[in-house]
Structures are given as structure tokens and as C-alpha cells.
Amino acid sequence: MTFVDDGLLTDTPDGPALLGSRCTDCGAHTFPRQTGCPRCSGARMADVPLHRTGTLWTWTVQGFRPKPPYTGTAGHEPYGVGYVELDGQLLVEARLTESDPARLRIGMPMELAIVPFRQADDGPTHTFAFAPAGDPS
């Protein structure tokens, strides 16, 4: 499987997880990985898999095509974007698999999903998103 960036994810016994950093001095988490801590300015960061589940902290629906230099397809489908709180770690901004406002609510359980991002001649490129927990789609 091809990803937009191979450094965003790691394999765990429970499946793929976002790969973040944790400061060994103050315990702050970052995503994506960083070499320095934004909380204490420490330089001792360790790679850690982040939680695969969390809660929807806030969200919106991107209803229009992004402005240039967007290089995606000419057509545009609205998509959900939100912040998912990974308990005890951090908030992650991510695409959501759901875009229907009637099916999204702040505080709902979410889980990591791997989704197609774009199609190329050599096959699809994938990225991460968050889906409502237990959503079969």
C-alpha cells in the first residue's frame, strides 16, 4: 500500500497507528513527529505510536474546492475535517470519513481509518482519516 508519507504511520499489534513523538523530559506528545519539544524546548523526543481511538473535539465540512496550489481532481466532493482528541496525548487535525452534519457530533467516539487519497496510474495513494467508531464504511 502506498501512503502520502510513509513516516506518518506505524504498525502495531492492533493495526496501523499514527506515529508521533513524546518528549522524554516533560511528556508532551506531538504529531507529526518532531525533533524538539514545543512545550519545554527539550531535544529528547522519542517516536511513539499514538492511540488509534479518540473523541471528536470539533469539526466542520469542507464544502468547496480548495484554492490553488491545490492539485487534486477538478471535481470536488464535500468532506469532513475535525480535531480528534487522543486521550492523554493530543488533538490531531484530520480528515473525517463522514461529511454528513447530521451524523457528526462533538464528543462522539472516533477511530483511525486508512482511506484512498488519490488515484495514480500505478495505483491508489492512501492517507489517514478518522471514522465514527464502529462505522462499517
XYZ file of N, CA and C in Angstrom:
411
model
N 0.848 -1.173 0.000
C 0.000 0.000 0.000
C 0.894 1.236 0.000
N 0.541 2.215 -0.815
C 1.292 3.457 -0.923
C 0.600 4.547 -0.100
N 1.404 5.299 0.672
C 0.867 6.367 1.519
C 1.409 7.714 1.075
N 0.695 8.780 1.415
C 1.154 10.123 1.075
C 2.495 10.423 1.737
N 2.745 9.815 2.896
C 4.010 9.970 3.607
C 4.197 8.737 4.489
N 5.209 7.947 4.194
C 5.440 6.709 4.946
C 5.795 6.954 6.404
N 6.177 8.169 6.775
C 6.549 8.464 8.142
C 5.389 8.836 9.050
N 4.164 8.847 8.530
C 3.005 9.230 9.334
C 2.426 8.089 10.156
N 2.680 6.851 9.733
C 2.039 5.693 10.358
C 3.059 4.658 10.779
N 2.657 3.836 11.732
C 3.462 2.702 12.150
C 2.532 1.520 12.384
N 3.072 0.327 12.296
C 2.283 -0.877 12.566
C 2.304 -1.173 14.058
N 1.157 -1.595 14.575
C 1.049 -2.029 15.964
C 0.289 -3.354 15.964
N 0.281 -4.085 17.070
C -0.498 -5.324 17.123
C -1.995 -5.099 16.857
N -2.488 -3.877 17.113
C -3.902 -3.572 16.883
C -4.178 -3.018 15.492
N -3.147 -2.861 14.677
C -3.297 -2.289 13.339
C -2.484 -1.022 13.219
N -2.626 -0.316 12.091
C -1.833 0.898 11.897
C -2.197 1.968 12.921
N -1.201 2.767 13.303
C -1.396 3.884 14.228
C -0.590 5.067 13.716
N -1.045 6.267 14.039
C -0.266 7.455 13.718
C 1.029 7.405 14.512
N 2.122 7.849 13.894
C 3.421 7.863 14.552
C 3.714 9.286 15.002
N 3.764 9.473 16.303
C 4.050 10.783 16.870
C 5.345 10.763 17.644
N 5.567 11.835 18.396
C 6.730 11.943 19.268
C 6.253 12.243 20.676
N 7.087 11.854 21.645
C 6.824 12.168 23.054
C 8.120 12.693 23.647
N 8.022 13.839 24.304
C 9.184 14.431 24.956
C 9.515 13.597 26.193
N 10.752 13.141 26.299
C 11.147 12.332 27.452
C 11.402 13.201 28.689
N 11.424 14.535 28.514
C 11.602 15.436 29.648
C 10.260 15.811 30.290
N 9.289 16.259 29.475
C 8.028 16.761 30.052
C 6.808 15.913 29.695
N 6.959 14.957 28.773
C 5.853 14.068 28.428
C 4.924 14.567 27.342
N 5.176 15.752 26.773
C 4.315 16.292 25.716
C 4.391 15.420 24.461
N 3.239 15.241 23.811
C 3.161 14.498 22.552
C 3.043 15.474 21.391
N 3.559 15.067 20.226
C 3.428 15.860 19.004
C 3.040 14.952 17.848
N 2.351 15.528 16.897
C 2.072 14.862 15.628
C 1.962 15.948 14.576
N 2.698 15.765 13.455
C 3.633 14.670 13.194
C 4.859 14.751 14.095
N 5.743 13.766 13.935
C 6.946 13.685 14.773
C 7.757 14.969 14.683
N 8.394 15.304 15.788
C 9.264 16.476 15.842
C 10.555 16.118 16.566
N 11.587 16.902 16.299
C 12.873 16.653 16.958
C 13.036 17.497 18.219
N 12.153 18.478 18.420
C 12.206 19.313 19.603
C 10.827 19.451 20.212
N 10.777 19.695 21.495
C 9.509 19.783 22.221
C 8.947 21.202 22.166
N 7.703 21.370 21.723
C 7.101 22.699 21.693
C 6.689 23.196 23.081
N 6.612 22.299 24.072
C 6.204 22.713 25.430
C 7.396 23.182 26.245
N 8.467 22.385 26.318
C 9.592 22.726 27.206
C 10.877 23.054 26.455
N 10.849 22.992 25.136
C 12.014 23.251 24.273
C 13.085 22.178 24.396
N 12.763 21.051 25.025
C 13.718 19.952 25.131
C 14.002 19.321 23.778
N 15.102 18.625 23.682
C 15.504 17.997 22.425
C 15.482 16.474 22.516
N 14.917 15.934 23.585
C 14.892 14.481 23.763
C 13.482 13.964 23.438
N 13.270 13.670 22.164
C 11.972 13.202 21.689
C 12.090 11.733 21.291
N 11.087 10.950 21.636
C 11.044 9.530 21.284
C 9.837 9.288 20.393
N 10.018 8.465 19.354
C 8.893 8.085 18.498
C 7.946 7.188 19.280
N 6.636 7.460 19.162
C 5.627 6.648 19.851
C 4.409 6.485 18.947
N 3.801 5.294 18.956
C 2.518 5.159 18.272
C 1.452 5.880 19.100
N 0.595 6.621 18.427
C -0.481 7.325 19.111
C -1.709 6.422 19.208
N -2.625 6.779 20.107
C -3.850 5.996 20.259
C -4.590 5.919 18.917
N -5.207 4.786 18.672
C -5.975 4.587 17.438
C -7.413 5.084 17.569
N -7.829 5.406 18.781
C -9.188 5.878 19.017
C -9.156 7.171 19.816
N -10.226 7.935 19.698
C -10.334 9.179 20.435
C -11.756 9.700 20.367
N -11.916 10.983 20.682
C -13.233 11.603 20.612
C -13.174 12.840 19.725
N -14.271 13.082 19.031
C -14.352 14.228 18.136
C -14.455 15.489 18.980
N -13.456 16.354 18.873
C -13.363 17.558 19.686
C -14.125 18.703 19.029
N -13.990 18.847 17.712
C -14.754 19.795 16.915
C -14.640 19.385 15.459
N -15.495 19.919 14.596
C -15.488 19.512 13.189
C -16.164 20.568 12.317
N -15.947 20.440 11.015
C -16.632 21.233 10.001
C -16.679 20.413 8.726
N -17.394 20.895 7.725
C -17.433 20.241 6.424
C -16.832 21.195 5.401
N -15.827 20.717 4.680
C -15.193 21.485 3.599
C -16.087 21.331 2.378
N -16.887 22.352 2.104
C -17.882 22.241 1.052
C -17.464 22.798 -0.288
N -16.261 23.349 -0.392
C -15.814 23.929 -1.660
C -14.406 23.446 -1.976
N -14.058 23.497 -3.252
C -12.734 23.059 -3.702
C -11.671 23.993 -3.127
N -10.604 23.426 -2.538
C -9.530 24.278 -2.004
C -8.907 25.145 -3.093
N -8.415 26.310 -2.696
C -7.807 27.240 -3.648
C -6.430 26.738 -4.086
N -5.902 27.272 -5.201
C -4.551 26.880 -5.640
C -3.546 27.151 -4.536
N -2.542 26.350 -4.411
C -1.989 25.405 -5.373
C -2.565 23.987 -5.291
N -3.845 23.817 -4.875
C -4.487 22.508 -4.837
C -4.290 21.812 -6.176
N -3.842 20.565 -6.133
C -3.564 19.827 -7.359
C -4.445 18.601 -7.512
N -5.525 18.549 -6.782
C -6.431 17.400 -6.852
C -7.264 17.417 -8.120
N -8.240 16.558 -8.142
C -9.097 16.426 -9.306
C -9.972 17.668 -9.479
N -10.499 17.846 -10.681
C -11.343 19.006 -10.974
C -12.654 18.941 -10.189
N -13.203 17.736 -10.035
C -14.429 17.577 -9.264
C -14.143 17.698 -7.781
N -15.159 18.075 -7.025
C -14.962 18.196 -5.578
C -16.156 17.615 -4.856
N -15.885 16.746 -3.902
C -16.904 16.197 -3.018
C -16.681 16.798 -1.636
N -17.723 17.315 -1.000
C -17.545 17.823 0.365
C -16.979 16.732 1.277
N -16.149 17.148 2.232
C -15.578 16.185 3.163
C -15.486 16.793 4.556
N -15.565 15.934 5.559
C -15.466 16.368 6.938
C -14.015 16.546 7.353
N -13.783 17.548 8.184
C -12.476 17.811 8.769
C -12.714 18.083 10.251
N -11.853 17.549 11.098
C -12.062 17.785 12.514
C -10.798 17.630 13.328
N -10.939 17.920 14.598
C -9.902 17.642 15.574
C -10.389 16.470 16.412
N -9.531 15.452 16.521
C -9.839 14.280 17.327
C -8.894 14.276 18.513
N -9.475 14.192 19.715
C -8.672 14.168 20.932
C -8.283 12.734 21.246
N -6.978 12.486 21.250
C -6.446 11.181 21.622
C -6.131 11.267 23.113
N -6.921 10.618 23.918
C -6.916 10.766 25.373
C -5.511 10.681 25.967
N -5.143 11.719 26.702
C -3.855 11.754 27.377
C -2.691 12.062 26.462
N -2.974 12.326 25.182
C -1.882 12.600 24.247
C -2.025 13.997 23.638
N -2.901 14.176 22.665
C -3.015 15.457 21.981
C -4.250 15.491 21.100
N -4.492 16.642 20.471
C -5.520 16.795 19.450
C -4.850 16.609 18.095
N -5.490 15.848 17.218
C -4.978 15.641 15.865
C -5.985 16.223 14.883
N -5.528 17.099 13.998
C -6.381 17.591 12.916
C -6.362 16.539 11.818
N -7.543 16.167 11.337
C -7.603 15.094 10.351
C -8.853 15.200 9.495
N -8.761 14.583 8.359
C -9.942 14.384 7.527
C -10.835 13.378 8.236
N -12.142 13.533 8.073
C -13.099 12.589 8.628
C -13.714 11.781 7.493
N -14.074 10.541 7.757
C -14.706 9.726 6.723
C -16.168 10.094 6.541
N -16.711 10.812 7.491
C -18.115 11.226 7.440
C -18.204 12.709 7.127
N -19.119 13.103 6.223
C -19.295 14.518 5.900
C -20.730 14.992 6.117
N -21.608 14.114 6.550
C -22.998 14.478 6.808
C -23.100 15.088 8.209
N -23.421 16.390 8.299
C -23.501 17.032 9.614
C -24.475 16.340 10.570
N -25.482 15.686 10.053
C -26.448 15.002 10.913
C -25.844 13.768 11.586
N -24.707 13.288 11.068
C -24.082 12.083 11.614
C -22.818 12.379 12.421
N -22.511 13.662 12.642
C -21.342 14.061 13.417
C -21.779 14.844 14.640
N -21.121 14.592 15.772
C -21.405 15.370 16.982
C -20.132 15.443 17.834
N -19.934 16.576 18.431
C -18.797 16.757 19.318
C -18.900 15.732 20.449
N -17.771 15.082 20.755
C -17.716 14.089 21.815
C -17.949 12.659 21.362
N -18.269 12.466 20.076
C -18.517 11.097 19.619
C -17.206 10.325 19.502
N -17.239 9.006 19.757
C -16.033 8.192 19.632
C -15.602 8.066 18.168
N -14.302 8.145 17.954
C -13.725 8.059 16.607
C -12.605 7.036 16.615
N -12.325 6.474 15.418
C -11.214 5.534 15.290
C -10.460 5.801 13.995
N -9.178 5.499 14.018
C -8.311 5.706 12.869
C -8.748 4.830 11.710
N -8.715 5.400 10.509
C -9.034 4.656 9.286
C -7.989 4.989 8.226
N -7.693 4.033 7.372
C -6.822 4.258 6.219
C -7.737 4.374 5.006
N -7.604 5.494 4.268
C -8.529 5.781 3.175
C -7.764 6.165 1.915
N -8.369 5.928 0.734
C -7.738 6.383 -0.505
C -7.660 7.909 -0.530
N -6.553 8.420 -1.042
C -6.355 9.858 -1.155
C -6.454 10.311 -2.599
N -5.751 9.608 -3.473
C -5.829 9.907 -4.915
C -5.448 8.672 -5.692
N -5.845 8.657 -6.943
C -5.569 7.539 -7.831
C -4.486 7.956 -8.827
N -3.485 7.117 -8.996
C -2.428 7.350 -9.982
C -2.387 6.157 -10.932
N -1.617 6.263 -11.983
C -1.508 5.163 -12.947
C -1.012 3.878 -12.303
N -0.152 4.012 -11.274
C 0.401 2.821 -10.622
C -0.428 2.362 -9.419
N -1.602 2.962 -9.204
C -2.484 2.530 -8.126
C -2.818 3.658 -7.177
N -3.617 3.364 -6.149
C -4.054 4.413 -5.229
C -2.986 4.799 -4.209
N -3.029 6.045 -3.807
C -2.241 6.542 -2.692
C -3.203 6.713 -1.528
N -2.783 6.295 -0.330
C -3.648 6.325 0.845
C -3.184 7.353 1.864
N -4.083 7.732 2.742
C -3.778 8.610 3.863
C -4.602 8.157 5.060
N -4.500 8.882 6.139
C -5.277 8.539 7.325
C -6.472 9.471 7.445
N -7.472 9.014 8.140
C -8.655 9.811 8.476
C -9.190 9.219 9.782
N -10.203 9.857 10.324
C -10.891 9.288 11.468
C -12.335 9.036 11.098
N -12.845 7.896 11.534
C -14.210 7.471 11.252
C -14.983 7.336 12.568
N -16.297 7.564 12.522
C -17.083 7.280 13.710
C -16.824 5.836 14.147
N -16.566 5.611 15.426
C -16.242 4.275 15.928
C -17.381 3.308 15.624
N -17.013 2.149 15.109
C -18.000 1.123 14.781
C -18.682 1.339 13.453
N -18.298 2.384 12.693
C -18.909 2.647 11.388
C -18.411 1.603 10.401
N -19.289 0.806 9.787
C -18.855 -0.248 8.884
C -18.291 0.255 7.571
N -18.475 1.549 7.230
C -17.991 2.034 5.931
C -16.595 2.431 5.963
